Short mmCIF file of C-alpha atoms and ligand atoms in Angstrom, two decimals:
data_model
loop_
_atom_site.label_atom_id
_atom_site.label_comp_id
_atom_site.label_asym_id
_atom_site.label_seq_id
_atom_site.Cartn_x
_atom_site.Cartn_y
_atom_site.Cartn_z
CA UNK A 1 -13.49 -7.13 15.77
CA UNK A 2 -13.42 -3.48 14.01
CA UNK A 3 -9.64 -2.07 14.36
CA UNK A 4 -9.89 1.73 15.18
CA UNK A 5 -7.34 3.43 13.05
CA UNK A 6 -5.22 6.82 13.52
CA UNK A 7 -3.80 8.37 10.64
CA UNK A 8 -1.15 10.46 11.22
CA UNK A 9 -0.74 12.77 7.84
CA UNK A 10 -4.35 11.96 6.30
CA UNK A 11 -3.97 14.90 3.27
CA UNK A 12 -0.54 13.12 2.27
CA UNK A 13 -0.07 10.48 -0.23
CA UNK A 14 -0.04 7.62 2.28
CA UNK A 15 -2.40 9.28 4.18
CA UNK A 16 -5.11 8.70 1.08
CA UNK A 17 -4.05 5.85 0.05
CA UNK A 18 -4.59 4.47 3.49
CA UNK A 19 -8.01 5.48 3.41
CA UNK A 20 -8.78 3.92 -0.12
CA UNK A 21 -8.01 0.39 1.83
CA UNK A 22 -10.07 1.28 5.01
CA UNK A 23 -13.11 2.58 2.61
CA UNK A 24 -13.03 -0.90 1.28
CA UNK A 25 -13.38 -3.27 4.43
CA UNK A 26 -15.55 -0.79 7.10
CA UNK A 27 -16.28 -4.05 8.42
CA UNK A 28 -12.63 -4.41 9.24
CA UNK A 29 -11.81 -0.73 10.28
CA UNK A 30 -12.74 2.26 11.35
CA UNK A 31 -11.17 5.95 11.27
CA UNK A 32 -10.98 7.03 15.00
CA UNK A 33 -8.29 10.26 14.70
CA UNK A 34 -6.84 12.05 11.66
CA UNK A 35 -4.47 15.17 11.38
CA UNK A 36 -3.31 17.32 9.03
CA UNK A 37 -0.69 20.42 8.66
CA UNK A 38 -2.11 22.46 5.34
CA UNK A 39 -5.05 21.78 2.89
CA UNK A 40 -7.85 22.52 5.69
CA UNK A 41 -10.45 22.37 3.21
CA UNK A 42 -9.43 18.76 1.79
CA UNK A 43 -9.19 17.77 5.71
CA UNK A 44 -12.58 18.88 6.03
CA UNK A 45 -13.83 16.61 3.29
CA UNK A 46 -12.00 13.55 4.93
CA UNK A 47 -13.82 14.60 8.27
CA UNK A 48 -17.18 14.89 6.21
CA UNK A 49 -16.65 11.42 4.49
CA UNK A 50 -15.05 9.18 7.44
CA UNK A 51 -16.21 10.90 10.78
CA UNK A 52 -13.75 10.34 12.83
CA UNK A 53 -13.95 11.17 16.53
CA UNK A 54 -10.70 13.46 16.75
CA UNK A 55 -8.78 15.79 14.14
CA UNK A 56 -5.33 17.84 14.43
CA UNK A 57 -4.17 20.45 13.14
CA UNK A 58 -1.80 23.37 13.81
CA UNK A 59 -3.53 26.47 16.48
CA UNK A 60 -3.24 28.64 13.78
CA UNK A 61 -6.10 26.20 11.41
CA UNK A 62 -8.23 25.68 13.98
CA UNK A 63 -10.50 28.59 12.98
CA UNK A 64 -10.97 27.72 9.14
CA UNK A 65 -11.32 24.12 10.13
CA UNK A 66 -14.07 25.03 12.54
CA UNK A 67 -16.08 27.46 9.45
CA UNK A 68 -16.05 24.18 6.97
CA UNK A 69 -16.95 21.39 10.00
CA UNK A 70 -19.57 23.73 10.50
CA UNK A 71 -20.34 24.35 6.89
CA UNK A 72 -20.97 20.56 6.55
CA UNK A 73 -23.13 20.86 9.64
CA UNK A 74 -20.72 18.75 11.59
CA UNK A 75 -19.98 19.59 15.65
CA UNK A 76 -19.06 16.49 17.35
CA UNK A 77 -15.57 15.75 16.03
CA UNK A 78 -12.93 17.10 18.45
CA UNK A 79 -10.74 19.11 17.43
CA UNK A 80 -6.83 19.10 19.19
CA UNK A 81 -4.16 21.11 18.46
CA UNK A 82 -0.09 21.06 17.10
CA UNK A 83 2.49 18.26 18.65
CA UNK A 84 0.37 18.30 22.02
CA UNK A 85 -2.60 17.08 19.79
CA UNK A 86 -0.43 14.48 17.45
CA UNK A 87 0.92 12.70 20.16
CA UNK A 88 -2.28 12.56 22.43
CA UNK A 89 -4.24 10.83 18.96
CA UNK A 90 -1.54 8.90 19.03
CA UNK A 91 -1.15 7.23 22.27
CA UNK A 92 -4.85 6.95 22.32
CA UNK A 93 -6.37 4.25 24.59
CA UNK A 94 -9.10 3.73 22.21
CA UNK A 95 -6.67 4.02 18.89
CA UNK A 96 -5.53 -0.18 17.76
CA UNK A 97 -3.39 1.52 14.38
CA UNK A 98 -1.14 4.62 14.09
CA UNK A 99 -0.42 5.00 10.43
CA UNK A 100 2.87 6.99 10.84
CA UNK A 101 2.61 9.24 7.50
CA UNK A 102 4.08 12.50 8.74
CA UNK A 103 6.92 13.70 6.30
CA UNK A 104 10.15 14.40 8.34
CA UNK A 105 11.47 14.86 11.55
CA UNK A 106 7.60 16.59 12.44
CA UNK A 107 6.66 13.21 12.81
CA UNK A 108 9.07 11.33 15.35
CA UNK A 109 7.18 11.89 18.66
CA UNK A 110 3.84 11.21 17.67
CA UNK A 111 5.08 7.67 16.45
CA UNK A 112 7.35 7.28 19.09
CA UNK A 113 4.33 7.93 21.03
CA UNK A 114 2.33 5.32 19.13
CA UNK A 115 4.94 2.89 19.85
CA UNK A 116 5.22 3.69 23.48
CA UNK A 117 1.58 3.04 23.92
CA UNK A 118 2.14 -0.49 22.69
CA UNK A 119 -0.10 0.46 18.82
CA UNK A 120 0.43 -1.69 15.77
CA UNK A 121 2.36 1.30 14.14
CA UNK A 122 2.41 1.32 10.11
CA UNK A 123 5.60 2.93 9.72
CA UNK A 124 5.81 5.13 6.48
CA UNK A 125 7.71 7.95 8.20
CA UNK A 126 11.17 6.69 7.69
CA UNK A 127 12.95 9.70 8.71
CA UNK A 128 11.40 9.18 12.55
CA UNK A 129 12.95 5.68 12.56
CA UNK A 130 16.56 7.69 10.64
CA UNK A 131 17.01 9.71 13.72
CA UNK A 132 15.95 7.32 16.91
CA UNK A 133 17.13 4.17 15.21
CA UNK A 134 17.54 1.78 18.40
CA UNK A 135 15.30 4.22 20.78
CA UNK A 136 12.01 3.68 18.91
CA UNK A 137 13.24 0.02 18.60
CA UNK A 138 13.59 -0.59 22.42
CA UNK A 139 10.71 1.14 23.03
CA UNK A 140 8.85 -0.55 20.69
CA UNK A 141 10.21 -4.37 22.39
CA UNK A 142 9.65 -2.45 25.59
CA UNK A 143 5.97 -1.56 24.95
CA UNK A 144 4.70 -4.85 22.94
CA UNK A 145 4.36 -2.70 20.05
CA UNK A 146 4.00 -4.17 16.64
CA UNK A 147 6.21 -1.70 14.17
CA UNK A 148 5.01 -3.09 10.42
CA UNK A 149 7.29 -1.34 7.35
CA UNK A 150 5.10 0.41 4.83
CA UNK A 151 8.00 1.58 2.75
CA UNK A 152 7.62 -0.30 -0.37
CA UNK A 153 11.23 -1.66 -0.21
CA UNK A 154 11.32 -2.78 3.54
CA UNK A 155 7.32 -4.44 3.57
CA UNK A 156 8.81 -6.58 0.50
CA UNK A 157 12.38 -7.71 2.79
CA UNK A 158 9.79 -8.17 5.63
CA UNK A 159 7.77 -10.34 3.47
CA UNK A 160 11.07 -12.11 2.43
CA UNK A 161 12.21 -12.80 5.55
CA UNK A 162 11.67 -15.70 7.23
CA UNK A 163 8.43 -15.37 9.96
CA UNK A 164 10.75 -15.43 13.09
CA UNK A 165 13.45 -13.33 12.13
CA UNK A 166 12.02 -10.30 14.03
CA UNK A 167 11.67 -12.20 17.36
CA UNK A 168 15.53 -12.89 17.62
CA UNK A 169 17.97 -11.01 18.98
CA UNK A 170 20.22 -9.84 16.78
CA UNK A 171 23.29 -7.73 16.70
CA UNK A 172 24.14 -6.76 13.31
CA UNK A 173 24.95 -9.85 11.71
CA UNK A 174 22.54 -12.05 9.55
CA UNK A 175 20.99 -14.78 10.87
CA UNK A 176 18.43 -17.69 9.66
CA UNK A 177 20.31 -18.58 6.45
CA UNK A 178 19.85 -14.86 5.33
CA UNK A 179 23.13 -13.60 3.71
CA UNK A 180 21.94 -10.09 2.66
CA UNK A 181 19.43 -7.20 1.86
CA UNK A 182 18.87 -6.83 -1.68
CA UNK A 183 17.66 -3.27 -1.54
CA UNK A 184 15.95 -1.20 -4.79
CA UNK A 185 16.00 1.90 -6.03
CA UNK A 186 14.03 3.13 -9.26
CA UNK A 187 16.85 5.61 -9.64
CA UNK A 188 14.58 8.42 -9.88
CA UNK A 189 13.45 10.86 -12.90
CA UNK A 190 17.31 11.64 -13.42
CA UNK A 191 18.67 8.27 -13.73
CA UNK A 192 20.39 8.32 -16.95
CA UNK A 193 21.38 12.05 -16.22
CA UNK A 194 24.81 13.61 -17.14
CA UNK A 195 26.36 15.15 -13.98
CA UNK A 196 26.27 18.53 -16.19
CA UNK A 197 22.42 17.91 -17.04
CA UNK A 198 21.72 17.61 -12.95
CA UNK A 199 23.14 20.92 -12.47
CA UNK A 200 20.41 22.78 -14.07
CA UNK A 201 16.74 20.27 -13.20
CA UNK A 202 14.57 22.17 -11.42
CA UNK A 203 12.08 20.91 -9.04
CA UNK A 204 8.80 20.34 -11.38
CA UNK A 205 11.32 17.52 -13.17
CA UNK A 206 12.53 16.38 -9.74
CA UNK A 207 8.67 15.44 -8.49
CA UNK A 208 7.93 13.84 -11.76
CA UNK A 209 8.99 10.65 -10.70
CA UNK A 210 8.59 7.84 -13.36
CA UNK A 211 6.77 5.02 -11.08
CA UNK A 212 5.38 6.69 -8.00
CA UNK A 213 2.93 9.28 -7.48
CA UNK A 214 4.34 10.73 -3.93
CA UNK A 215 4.88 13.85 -1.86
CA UNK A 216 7.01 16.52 -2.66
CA UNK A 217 9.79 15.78 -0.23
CA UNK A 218 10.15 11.97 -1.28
CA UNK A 219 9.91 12.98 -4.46
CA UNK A 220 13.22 14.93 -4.37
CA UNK A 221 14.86 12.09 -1.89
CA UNK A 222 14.67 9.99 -4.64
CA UNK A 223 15.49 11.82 -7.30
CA UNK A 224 18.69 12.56 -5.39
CA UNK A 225 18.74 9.02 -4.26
CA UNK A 226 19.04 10.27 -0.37
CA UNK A 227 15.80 8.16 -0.28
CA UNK A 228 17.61 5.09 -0.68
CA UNK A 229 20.22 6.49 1.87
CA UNK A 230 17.43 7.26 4.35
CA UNK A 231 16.50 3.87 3.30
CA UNK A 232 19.80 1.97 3.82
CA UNK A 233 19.40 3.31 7.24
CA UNK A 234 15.63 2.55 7.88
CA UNK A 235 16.54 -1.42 7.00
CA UNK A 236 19.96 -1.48 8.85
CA UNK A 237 17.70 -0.40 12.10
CA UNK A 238 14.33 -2.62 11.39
CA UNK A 239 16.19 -5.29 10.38
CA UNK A 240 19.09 -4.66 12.96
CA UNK A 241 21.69 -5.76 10.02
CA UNK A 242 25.03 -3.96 9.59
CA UNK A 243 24.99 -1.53 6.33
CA UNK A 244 27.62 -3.84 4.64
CA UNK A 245 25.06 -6.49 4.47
CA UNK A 246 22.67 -3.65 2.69
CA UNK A 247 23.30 -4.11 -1.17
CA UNK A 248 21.44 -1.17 -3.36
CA UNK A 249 20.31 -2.12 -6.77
CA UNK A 250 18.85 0.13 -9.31
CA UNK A 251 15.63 -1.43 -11.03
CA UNK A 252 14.19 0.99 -13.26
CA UNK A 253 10.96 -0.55 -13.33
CA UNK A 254 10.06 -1.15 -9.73
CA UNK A 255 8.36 -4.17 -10.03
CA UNK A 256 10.72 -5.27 -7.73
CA UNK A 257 10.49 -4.00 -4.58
CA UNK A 258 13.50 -5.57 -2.54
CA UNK A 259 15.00 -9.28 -2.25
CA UNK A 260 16.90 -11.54 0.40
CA UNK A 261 19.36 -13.59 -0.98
CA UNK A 262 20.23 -16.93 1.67
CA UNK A 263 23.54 -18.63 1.77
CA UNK A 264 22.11 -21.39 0.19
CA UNK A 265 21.58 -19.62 -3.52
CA UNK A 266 18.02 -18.58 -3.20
CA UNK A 267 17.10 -14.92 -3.86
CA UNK A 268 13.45 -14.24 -2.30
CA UNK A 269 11.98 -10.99 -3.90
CA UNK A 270 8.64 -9.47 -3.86
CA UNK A 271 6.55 -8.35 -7.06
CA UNK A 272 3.99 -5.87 -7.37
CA UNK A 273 2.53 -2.92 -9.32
CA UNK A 274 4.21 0.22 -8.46
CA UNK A 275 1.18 0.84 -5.39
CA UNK A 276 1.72 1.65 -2.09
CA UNK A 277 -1.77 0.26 -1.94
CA UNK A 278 0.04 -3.03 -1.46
CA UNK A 279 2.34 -2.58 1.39
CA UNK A 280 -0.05 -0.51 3.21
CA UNK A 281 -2.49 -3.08 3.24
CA UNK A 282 -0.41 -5.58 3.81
CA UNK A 283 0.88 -3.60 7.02
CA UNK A 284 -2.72 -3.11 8.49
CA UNK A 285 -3.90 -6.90 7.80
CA UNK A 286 -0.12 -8.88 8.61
CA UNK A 287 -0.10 -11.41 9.15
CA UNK A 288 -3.59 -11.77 7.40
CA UNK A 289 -4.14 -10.60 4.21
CA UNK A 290 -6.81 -8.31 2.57
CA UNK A 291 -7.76 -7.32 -0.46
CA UNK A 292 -6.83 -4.02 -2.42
CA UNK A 293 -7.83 -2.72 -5.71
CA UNK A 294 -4.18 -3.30 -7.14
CA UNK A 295 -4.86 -5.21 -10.01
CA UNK A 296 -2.17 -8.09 -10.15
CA UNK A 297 0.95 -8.28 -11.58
CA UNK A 298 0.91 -9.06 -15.71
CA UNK A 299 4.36 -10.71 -16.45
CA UNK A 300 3.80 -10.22 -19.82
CA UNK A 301 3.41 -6.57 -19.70
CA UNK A 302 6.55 -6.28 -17.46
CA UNK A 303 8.56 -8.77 -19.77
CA UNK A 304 12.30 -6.73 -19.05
CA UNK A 305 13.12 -6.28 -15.64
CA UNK A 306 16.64 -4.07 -15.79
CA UNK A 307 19.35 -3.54 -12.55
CA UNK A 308 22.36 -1.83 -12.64
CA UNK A 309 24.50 -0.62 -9.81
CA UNK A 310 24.25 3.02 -8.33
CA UNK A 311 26.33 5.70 -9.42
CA UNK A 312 27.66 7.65 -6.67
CA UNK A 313 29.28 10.48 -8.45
CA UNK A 314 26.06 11.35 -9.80
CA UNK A 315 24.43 10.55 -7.08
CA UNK A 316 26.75 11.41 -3.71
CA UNK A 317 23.81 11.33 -1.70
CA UNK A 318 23.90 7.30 -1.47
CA UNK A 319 27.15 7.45 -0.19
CA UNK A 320 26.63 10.39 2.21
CA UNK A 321 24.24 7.88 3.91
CA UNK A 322 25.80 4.80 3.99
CA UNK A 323 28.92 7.02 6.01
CA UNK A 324 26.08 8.49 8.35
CA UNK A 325 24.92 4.84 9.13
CA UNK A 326 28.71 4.00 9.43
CA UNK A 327 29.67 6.83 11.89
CA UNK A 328 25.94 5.69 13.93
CA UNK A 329 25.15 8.01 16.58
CA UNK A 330 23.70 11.21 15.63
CA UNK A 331 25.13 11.28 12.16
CA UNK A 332 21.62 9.71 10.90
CA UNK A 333 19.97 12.71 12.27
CA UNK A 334 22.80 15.32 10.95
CA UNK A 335 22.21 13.78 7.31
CA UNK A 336 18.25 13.94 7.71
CA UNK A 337 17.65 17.48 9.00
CA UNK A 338 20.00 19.09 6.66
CA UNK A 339 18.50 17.40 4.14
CA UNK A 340 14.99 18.63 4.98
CA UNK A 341 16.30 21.74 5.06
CA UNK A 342 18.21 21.77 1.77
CA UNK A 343 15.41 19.74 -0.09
CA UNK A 344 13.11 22.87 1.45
CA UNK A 345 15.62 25.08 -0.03
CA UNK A 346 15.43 23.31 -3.76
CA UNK A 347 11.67 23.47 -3.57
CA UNK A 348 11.73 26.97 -3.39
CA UNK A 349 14.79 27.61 -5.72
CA UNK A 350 17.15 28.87 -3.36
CA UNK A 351 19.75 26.26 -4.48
CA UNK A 352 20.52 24.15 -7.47
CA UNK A 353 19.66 20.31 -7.38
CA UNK A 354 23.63 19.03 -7.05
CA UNK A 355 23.21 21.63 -3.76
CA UNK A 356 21.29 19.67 -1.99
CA UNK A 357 23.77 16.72 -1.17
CA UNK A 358 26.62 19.87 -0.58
CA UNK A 359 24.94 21.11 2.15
CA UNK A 360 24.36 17.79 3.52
CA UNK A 361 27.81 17.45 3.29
CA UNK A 362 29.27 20.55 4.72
CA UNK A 363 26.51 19.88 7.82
CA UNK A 364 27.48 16.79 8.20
CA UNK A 365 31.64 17.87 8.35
CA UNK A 366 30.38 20.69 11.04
CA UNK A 367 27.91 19.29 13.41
CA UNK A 368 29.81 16.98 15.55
CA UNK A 369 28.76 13.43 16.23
CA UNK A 370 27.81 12.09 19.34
CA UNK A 371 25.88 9.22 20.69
CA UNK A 372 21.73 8.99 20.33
CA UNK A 373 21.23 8.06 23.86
CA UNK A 374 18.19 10.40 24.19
CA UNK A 375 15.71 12.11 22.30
CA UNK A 376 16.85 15.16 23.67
CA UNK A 377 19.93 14.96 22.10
CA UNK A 378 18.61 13.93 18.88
CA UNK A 379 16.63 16.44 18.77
CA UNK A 380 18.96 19.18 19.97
CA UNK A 381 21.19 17.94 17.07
CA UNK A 382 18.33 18.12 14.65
CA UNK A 383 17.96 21.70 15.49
CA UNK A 384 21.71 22.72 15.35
CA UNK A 385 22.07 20.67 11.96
CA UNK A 386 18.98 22.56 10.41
CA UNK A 387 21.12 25.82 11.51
CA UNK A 388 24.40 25.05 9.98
CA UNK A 389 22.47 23.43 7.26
CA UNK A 390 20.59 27.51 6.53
CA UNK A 391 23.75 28.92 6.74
CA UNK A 392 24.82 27.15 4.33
CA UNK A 393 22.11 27.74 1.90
CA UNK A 394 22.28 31.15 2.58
CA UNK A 395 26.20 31.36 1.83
CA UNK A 396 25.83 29.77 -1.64
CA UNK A 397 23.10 32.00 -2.48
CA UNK A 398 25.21 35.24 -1.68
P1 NAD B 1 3.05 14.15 1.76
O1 NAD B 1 3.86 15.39 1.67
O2 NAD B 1 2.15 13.79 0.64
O3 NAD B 1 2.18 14.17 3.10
C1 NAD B 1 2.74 14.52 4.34
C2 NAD B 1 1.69 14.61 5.41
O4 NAD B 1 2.33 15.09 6.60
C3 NAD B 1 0.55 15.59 5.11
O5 NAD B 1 -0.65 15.09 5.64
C4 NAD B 1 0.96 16.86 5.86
O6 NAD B 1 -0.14 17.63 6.24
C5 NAD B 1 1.66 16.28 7.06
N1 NAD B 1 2.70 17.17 7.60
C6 NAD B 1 3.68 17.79 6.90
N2 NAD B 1 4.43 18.54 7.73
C7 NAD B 1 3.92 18.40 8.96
C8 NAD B 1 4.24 18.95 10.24
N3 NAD B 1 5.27 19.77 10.39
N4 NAD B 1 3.48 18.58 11.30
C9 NAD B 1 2.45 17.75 11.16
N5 NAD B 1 2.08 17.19 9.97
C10 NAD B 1 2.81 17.52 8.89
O7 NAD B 1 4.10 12.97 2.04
P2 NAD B 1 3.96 11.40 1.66
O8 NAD B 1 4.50 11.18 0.30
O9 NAD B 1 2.60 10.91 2.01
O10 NAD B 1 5.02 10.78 2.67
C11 NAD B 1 4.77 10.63 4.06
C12 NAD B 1 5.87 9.78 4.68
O11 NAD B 1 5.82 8.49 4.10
C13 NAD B 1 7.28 10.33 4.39
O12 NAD B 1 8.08 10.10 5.50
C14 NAD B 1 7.75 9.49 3.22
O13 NAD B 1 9.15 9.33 3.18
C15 NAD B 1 7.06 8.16 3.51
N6 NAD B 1 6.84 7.33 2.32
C16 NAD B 1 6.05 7.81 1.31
C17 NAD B 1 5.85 7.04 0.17
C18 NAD B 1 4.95 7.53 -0.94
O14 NAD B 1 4.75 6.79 -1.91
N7 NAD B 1 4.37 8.69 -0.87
C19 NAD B 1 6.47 5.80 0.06
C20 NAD B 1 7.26 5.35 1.11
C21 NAD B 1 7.44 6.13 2.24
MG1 MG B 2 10.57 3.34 -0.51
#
């Protein structure tokens, strides 16, 4: 039977690669809700090429959507409105998949939404899972919702991990034979970087990442390496393992894309072409699997696979996590919206690259912790950190 498919964060990099897999099997799928923030007129197109039944978008698009829908002719899509309208696509009763591929915090309701209404939820938005950790987790056992990693590095440890190991309670520790997380990092455009060469990048050379093709805010997470943080935190909650058992390794290459190693010897990794192609569709077919137009892996191309260890004085970010995910509570969230905030800030050359993990800092030493018990409080904290965070910017620029 045809799955009917929301995409949350269509005009994204996820968001299109997700519909390059559902173009290719419209026996298999169909697009029932899509939203986007900016780039009305490339929405438009999507609506003109995939029909779907419903489309957000901020109050403030609704008019220039409206002039190109009608420019194409086209009056029966509905059209909803801001957070209201995310979260009612979301928790649709006629929506089977919520591709989560918001970037940031924007996104945590609407999938939390998704997973509250029981969806198979394609998790790309990693900061959503950063900030309500066991919430969206208990919700998600709660609800009988299926929450599939699309992050290249967590699909490949759920591929590695033996079939069951989702279905038992855990409480930290590894079980099944599974001694730890093998997690990798490309280490970015500035990997072989002097500390004194990262003062001065700017953010062209920070998006230019050498593997992945990606959005602008990813792009600087992992040039900064608070990718991998946010990442070290996304596995420690999907995965409920402790962050000790959370080993980063830098593979240049990403070929790749995350390993278990078992107390027995055995180290299980998965290989790929840098796509997210790949994870996506495995996500949308698990535990079937369909076919993408990644062409396969040619060992003889990729003949040197390289991995070093990270270097957190280059790269404080890494460690600025890995303390957050220590701390728990609503550290995750303290780390996350300041560093929306100061990777904003970057973008628009307010502050220097090395800035970005100071201000992440200095929120982190002045928001106080507390425990994520409710989304209110996480998100009350995500507001208050994004203050001290703006301060902050706006000090070191004076
Ligand atoms: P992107 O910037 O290309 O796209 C973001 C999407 O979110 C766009 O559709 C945009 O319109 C929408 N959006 C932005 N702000 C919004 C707001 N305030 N309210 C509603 N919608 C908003 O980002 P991306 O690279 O596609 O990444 C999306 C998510 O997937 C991120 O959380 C990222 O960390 C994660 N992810 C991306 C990749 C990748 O290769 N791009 C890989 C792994 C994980
Ligand atoms: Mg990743």
């Amino acid at each position: 039977m045809s799955q009917s498919v929301c995409i949350l964060g269509v005009t994204g990099s996820i968001g299109r690669s997700t519909l390059k897999i559902l173009e290719q099997h419209p026996d298999q799928y169909s697009v029932f809700a899509v939203t986007g923030y900016t780039r009305i007129e490339e929405l438009s197109e999507i609506c003109k090429q995939y029909r779907p039944k419903c489309v957000v978008v901020p109050s403030i698009k609704v008019e220039e959507l409206q002039q190109r829908l009608k420019a194409y002719q086209i009056t029966e899509i509905e059209i909803l409105t801001d957070e209201d309208g995310l979260i009612e696509v979301s928790k649709h009763p006629e929506v089977d998949v919520v591709m989560a591929a918001i970037v940031g915090a924007a996104g945590l309701l609407p999938t939390l939404a998704a997973v509250k209404a029981g969806k198979r939820v394609l998790l790309a938005n990693k900061e959503a899972l950063v900030m309500s950790g066991d919430i969206m987790l208990q919700a998600a056992q709660e609800h009988g919702a299926v929450l599939l990693p699309v992050d290249s590095e967590h699909n490949a440890i759920f591929q590695c991990l033996p079939q069951n190991y989702l279905q038992i309670e855990r409480q930290g520790e590894p079980l099944l034979g599974v001694k730890q997380i093998l997690l990798t990092a490309s280490g970015g455009p500035f990997l072989n970087h002097t500390l004194e060469q990262l003062e001065t990048v700017t953010p062209a050379q920070a998006c230019k990442h050498p593997n992945w093709s990606m959005g602008q805010k990813i792009s600087v997470d992992s040039a900064t390496l608070m990718n991998k943080g946010l990442e070290l935190i996304e596995a420690c909650h999907l995965f409920s393992i402790k962050e000790q058992f959370v080993t980063v390794v830098v593979h240049p290459q990403s070929i790749i894309h995350s390993m278990v190693q078992y107390v027995d010897g055995s180290t299980l990794a998965q290989m790929g072409n840098p796509d997210m192609c790949t994870p996506i569709a495995h996500a949308l077919a698990w535990p079937e699997r369909i076919q993408t137009h990644v062409p396969p892996l040619d060992l003889f191309i990729h003949s040197q696979l390289d991995f070093q260890a990270p270097d957190i004085v280059r790269f404080p970010a890494l460690k600025l996590a890995r303390q957050a995910m220590q701390s728990g509570g609503l550290a995750p969230s303290i780390l996350n919206a300041a560093n929306e905030i100061a990777v904003a800030a970057f973008l628009q050359e307010k502050i220097a690259f090395l800035e970005i993990t100071q201000v992440v800092e200095h929120t982190l030493n002045h928001v106080q912790n507390g425990s994520a018990d409710s989304i209110e409080a996480i998100l009350q904290t995500d507001q208050l950190a994004r203050q001290v965070a703006s301060q902050r910017i706006t000090q070191l620029g004076s």
